Coordinates of N, CA and C in Angstrom, one line a residue:
X1 N -2.8 -3.3 25.3 CA -2.1 -4.4 25.2 C -2.4 -5.2 23.9
X2 N -1.3 -5.7 23.5 CA -1.3 -6.1 21.9 C -0.7 -7.5 22.0
X3 N -1.0 -8.6 21.8 CA -0.7 -9.9 20.9 C -0.4 -9.8 20.1
X4 N 0.9 -9.9 19.5 CA 1.5 -10.0 18.2 C 2.4 -11.5 17.8
X5 N 2.4 -11.7 16.7 CA 3.2 -12.9 16.5 C 4.8 -12.6 16.5
X6 N 5.6 -13.5 16.6 CA 7.0 -13.4 16.4 C 7.6 -12.4 15.3
X7 N 6.6 -13.1 14.2 CA 7.7 -12.0 13.4 C 7.3 -10.6 12.8
X8 N 5.7 -10.7 13.8 CA 5.6 -8.6 14.3 C 6.3 -8.2 15.1
X9 N 6.5 -8.8 15.9 CA 7.8 -8.0 16.9 C 9.0 -7.9 16.7
X10 N 9.8 -8.8 15.7 CA 10.7 -9.0 15.1 C 10.3 -7.2 14.0
X11 N 9.5 -7.4 13.4 CA 9.6 -6.3 12.2 C 9.1 -5.2 12.8
X12 N 8.6 -4.8 14.0 CA 8.3 -3.9 14.8 C 9.5 -3.6 15.6
X13 N 10.1 -3.9 16.0 CA 11.6 -3.7 16.4 C 12.7 -2.9 16.1
X14 N 12.7 -4.1 14.7 CA 13.6 -3.2 13.7 C 13.6 -2.0 13.2
X15 N 12.1 -2.1 12.6 CA 11.2 -0.9 12.2 C 12.3 0.4 13.2
X16 N 11.5 0.4 14.6 CA 11.9 1.0 15.9 C 13.2 1.6 15.8
X17 N 14.5 0.6 15.5 CA 15.6 0.6 15.8 C 16.3 1.5 14.7
X18 N 15.4 1.2 13.6 CA 16.2 2.0 12.0 C 15.9 3.4 11.8
X19 N 17.4 4.0 11.4 CA 17.2 5.4 10.9 C 16.1 5.5 10.6
X20 N 15.4 7.1 11.1 CA 13.8 7.5 10.3 C 12.5 6.1 10.6
X21 N 12.6 5.4 11.8 CA 12.4 4.2 11.6 C 11.6 3.8 10.6
X22 N 12.2 3.6 9.1 CA 12.1 3.0 8.1 C 12.7 1.9 8.0
X23 N 12.2 0.8 6.9 CA 12.7 0.1 6.3 C 12.6 -0.4 5.3
X24 N 13.0 -0.5 4.1 CA 13.1 -0.7 2.6 C 12.2 -2.0 2.7
X25 N 11.2 -1.8 1.4 CA 10.5 -3.5 1.5 C 10.9 -5.0 1.6
X26 N 11.9 -4.7 0.8 CA 13.2 -5.7 0.6 C 13.6 -6.6 2.3
X27 N 14.1 -5.3 2.9 CA 14.3 -5.7 4.5 C 13.8 -6.2 5.2
X28 N 11.7 -5.8 5.1 CA 10.8 -6.1 5.6 C 10.4 -7.6 4.8
X29 N 10.1 -7.9 4.0 CA 10.7 -9.1 3.4 C 11.5 -10.5 3.7
X30 N 12.3 -9.8 4.2 CA 13.6 -10.4 4.5 C 13.1 -10.8 5.9
X31 N 13.3 -9.9 7.1 CA 12.6 -10.1 8.5 C 11.3 -11.5 8.2
X32 N 10.8 -10.9 7.6 CA 9.3 -11.9 7.6 C 9.4 -13.4 6.8
X33 N 10.7 -13.3 6.3 CA 11.2 -14.8 5.6 C 10.3 -15.2 4.2
X34 N 9.7 -13.8 3.5 CA 8.8 -13.7 2.6 C 10.1 -13.8 1.2
X35 N 9.3 -14.0 0.4 CA 10.5 -14.1 -1.4 C 10.1 -12.6 -1.4
X36 N 11.6 -12.5 -2.4 CA 12.3 -11.4 -2.5 C 11.5 -11.1 -4.0
X37 N 10.5 -11.2 -4.0 CA 9.5 -10.9 -5.9 C 8.5 -10.2 -5.6
X38 N 7.4 -10.0 -6.3 CA 6.6 -9.4 -6.5 C 5.5 -10.1 -6.0
X39 N 5.3 -11.1 -5.3 CA 4.5 -12.6 -4.7 C 4.7 -11.9 -3.4
X40 N 6.0 -11.9 -2.8 CA 6.3 -12.0 -1.6 C 6.1 -10.3 -1.1
X41 N 6.4 -9.5 -1.9 CA 6.0 -8.1 -1.8 C 4.2 -8.3 -1.8
X42 N 3.4 -8.4 -2.2 CA 1.9 -8.5 -2.0 C 1.8 -9.2 -0.9
X43 N 2.3 -10.4 0.0 CA 2.1 -10.9 1.0 C 2.6 -9.8 2.2
X44 N 3.7 -9.3 1.8 CA 4.0 -8.2 2.9 C 3.3 -7.2 3.0
X45 N 2.3 -6.8 2.1 CA 1.5 -5.8 2.2 C 0.0 -6.0 3.0
X46 N 0.2 -7.4 2.9 CA -1.5 -8.2 3.8 C -0.9 -7.9 5.0
X47 N 0.2 -8.6 5.6 CA 0.8 -8.9 6.5 C 1.2 -7.4 7.4
X48 N 1.5 -6.2 7.0 CA 1.3 -5.0 7.2 C 0.2 -4.2 7.2
X49 N -0.7 -5.2 6.6 CA -2.2 -4.1 6.8 C -2.8 -4.7 7.8
X50 N -2.8 -6.0 8.3 CA -3.4 -6.5 9.5 C -2.4 -5.9 10.5
X51 N -1.2 -6.0 10.9 CA -0.7 -5.4 12.0 C -0.6 -3.9 11.9
X52 N -0.9 -3.4 11.1 CA -1.7 -1.6 11.3 C -3.2 -1.7 11.9
X53 N -3.8 -2.8 11.4 CA -5.4 -2.9 11.8 C -5.4 -3.1 13.6
X54 N -4.2 -4.1 14.0 CA -4.3 -4.7 15.6 C -4.1 -3.4 16.2
X55 N -2.6 -2.5 15.3 CA -2.5 -1.2 16.1 C -3.8 -0.2 16.4
X56 N -4.4 -0.2 15.4 CA -5.2 0.7 15.6 C -6.6 0.6 16.6
X57 N -6.7 -0.7 16.8 CA -7.5 -1.5 17.9 C -7.2 -1.3 19.3
X58 N -5.8 -1.3 19.5 CA -5.5 -0.9 20.7 C -5.0 0.6 21.0
X59 N -5.6 1.5 19.8 CA -5.6 3.1 20.2 C -4.6 3.5 19.6
X60 N -3.8 2.9 18.4 CA -2.6 3.7 18.1 C -3.6 4.7 17.3
X61 N -2.7 5.6 16.9 CA -3.1 6.7 15.9 C -2.8 6.3 14.5
X62 N -4.1 6.8 13.3 CA -3.4 6.2 12.2 C -2.2 7.6 11.5
X63 N -1.6 7.0 11.0 CA -0.7 5.7 10.1 C 0.3 5.6 11.3
X64 N -0.6 3.8 11.8 CA 0.7 3.6 13.0 C 2.1 3.1 11.9
X65 N 1.7 2.8 10.7 CA 3.0 2.5 9.7 C 2.4 3.3 8.6
X66 N 3.4 3.6 8.1 CA 3.2 4.7 6.3 C 3.8 3.9 5.8
X67 N 3.2 4.1 4.4 CA 3.8 3.0 2.9 C 4.8 4.3 2.4
X68 N 5.8 4.3 1.9 CA 6.6 5.0 2.0 C 6.5 4.4 0.2
X69 N 5.9 5.2 -0.4 CA 6.0 4.8 -1.7 C 7.1 4.9 -2.9
X70 N 7.4 3.6 -3.5 CA 8.7 2.9 -4.1 C 10.0 2.8 -3.2
X71 N 9.7 2.5 -1.5 CA 11.0 2.5 -0.8 C 10.7 1.6 0.3
X72 N 9.3 1.5 0.9 CA 9.0 0.5 2.1 C 8.3 1.0 3.4
X73 N 8.8 1.1 4.3 CA 7.6 1.2 5.7 C 8.0 2.3 6.5
X74 N 7.3 3.0 7.2 CA 7.9 3.7 8.5 C 7.2 3.9 9.3
X75 N 7.3 3.2 10.8 CA 6.9 3.3 11.5 C 6.6 4.6 12.5
X76 N 5.2 5.0 12.6 CA 4.9 6.5 13.0 C 4.7 6.6 14.6
X77 N 4.6 5.7 15.1 CA 4.2 5.8 16.7 C 5.4 5.2 17.3
X78 N 5.3 5.4 18.8 CA 6.3 4.8 19.6 C 5.9 3.9 20.0
X79 N 6.7 2.3 20.1 CA 6.3 1.3 20.6 C 7.0 0.5 21.4
X80 N 6.6 -0.3 22.7 CA 7.6 -0.7 23.7 C 7.2 -2.5 23.5
X81 N 8.2 -3.4 23.5 CA 7.8 -4.4 23.5 C 8.0 -5.4 24.9
X82 N 7.2 -6.3 25.4 CA 7.5 -6.7 26.6 C 7.1 -8.4 26.4
X83 N 7.8 -8.9 27.2 CA 7.2 -10.9 26.6 C 6.0 -10.8 27.1
X84 N 5.0 -11.6 26.8 CA 3.8 -12.3 27.3 C 4.0 -12.9 28.5
X85 N 3.0 -12.4 29.4 CA 3.2 -13.6 30.8 C 2.1 -14.5 30.5
X86 N 2.2 -15.5 30.9 CA 1.2 -16.8 31.3 C 0.6 -17.0 31.9
X87 N -0.5 -17.0 31.8 CA -1.5 -17.6 33.1 C -1.6 -18.3 33.9

């Protein structure tokens, strides 16, 4: 079980629904409300790295998310999202 932020959930959901599970950099930046410039892309890389780390901790085989050079990212594992239940 993995607890994600709302932006992480949105990103994974859209990635899972995308053709070939791929999203361009700009689309990821847009989903995470990051600037569409080099700084936004650098922040995106940090967010993706942290998300991959979280996924690995719960047993997702690497690479859970693969970088596609000059394009974007590809989700490489199957995901299902369910709402968090409060205690």
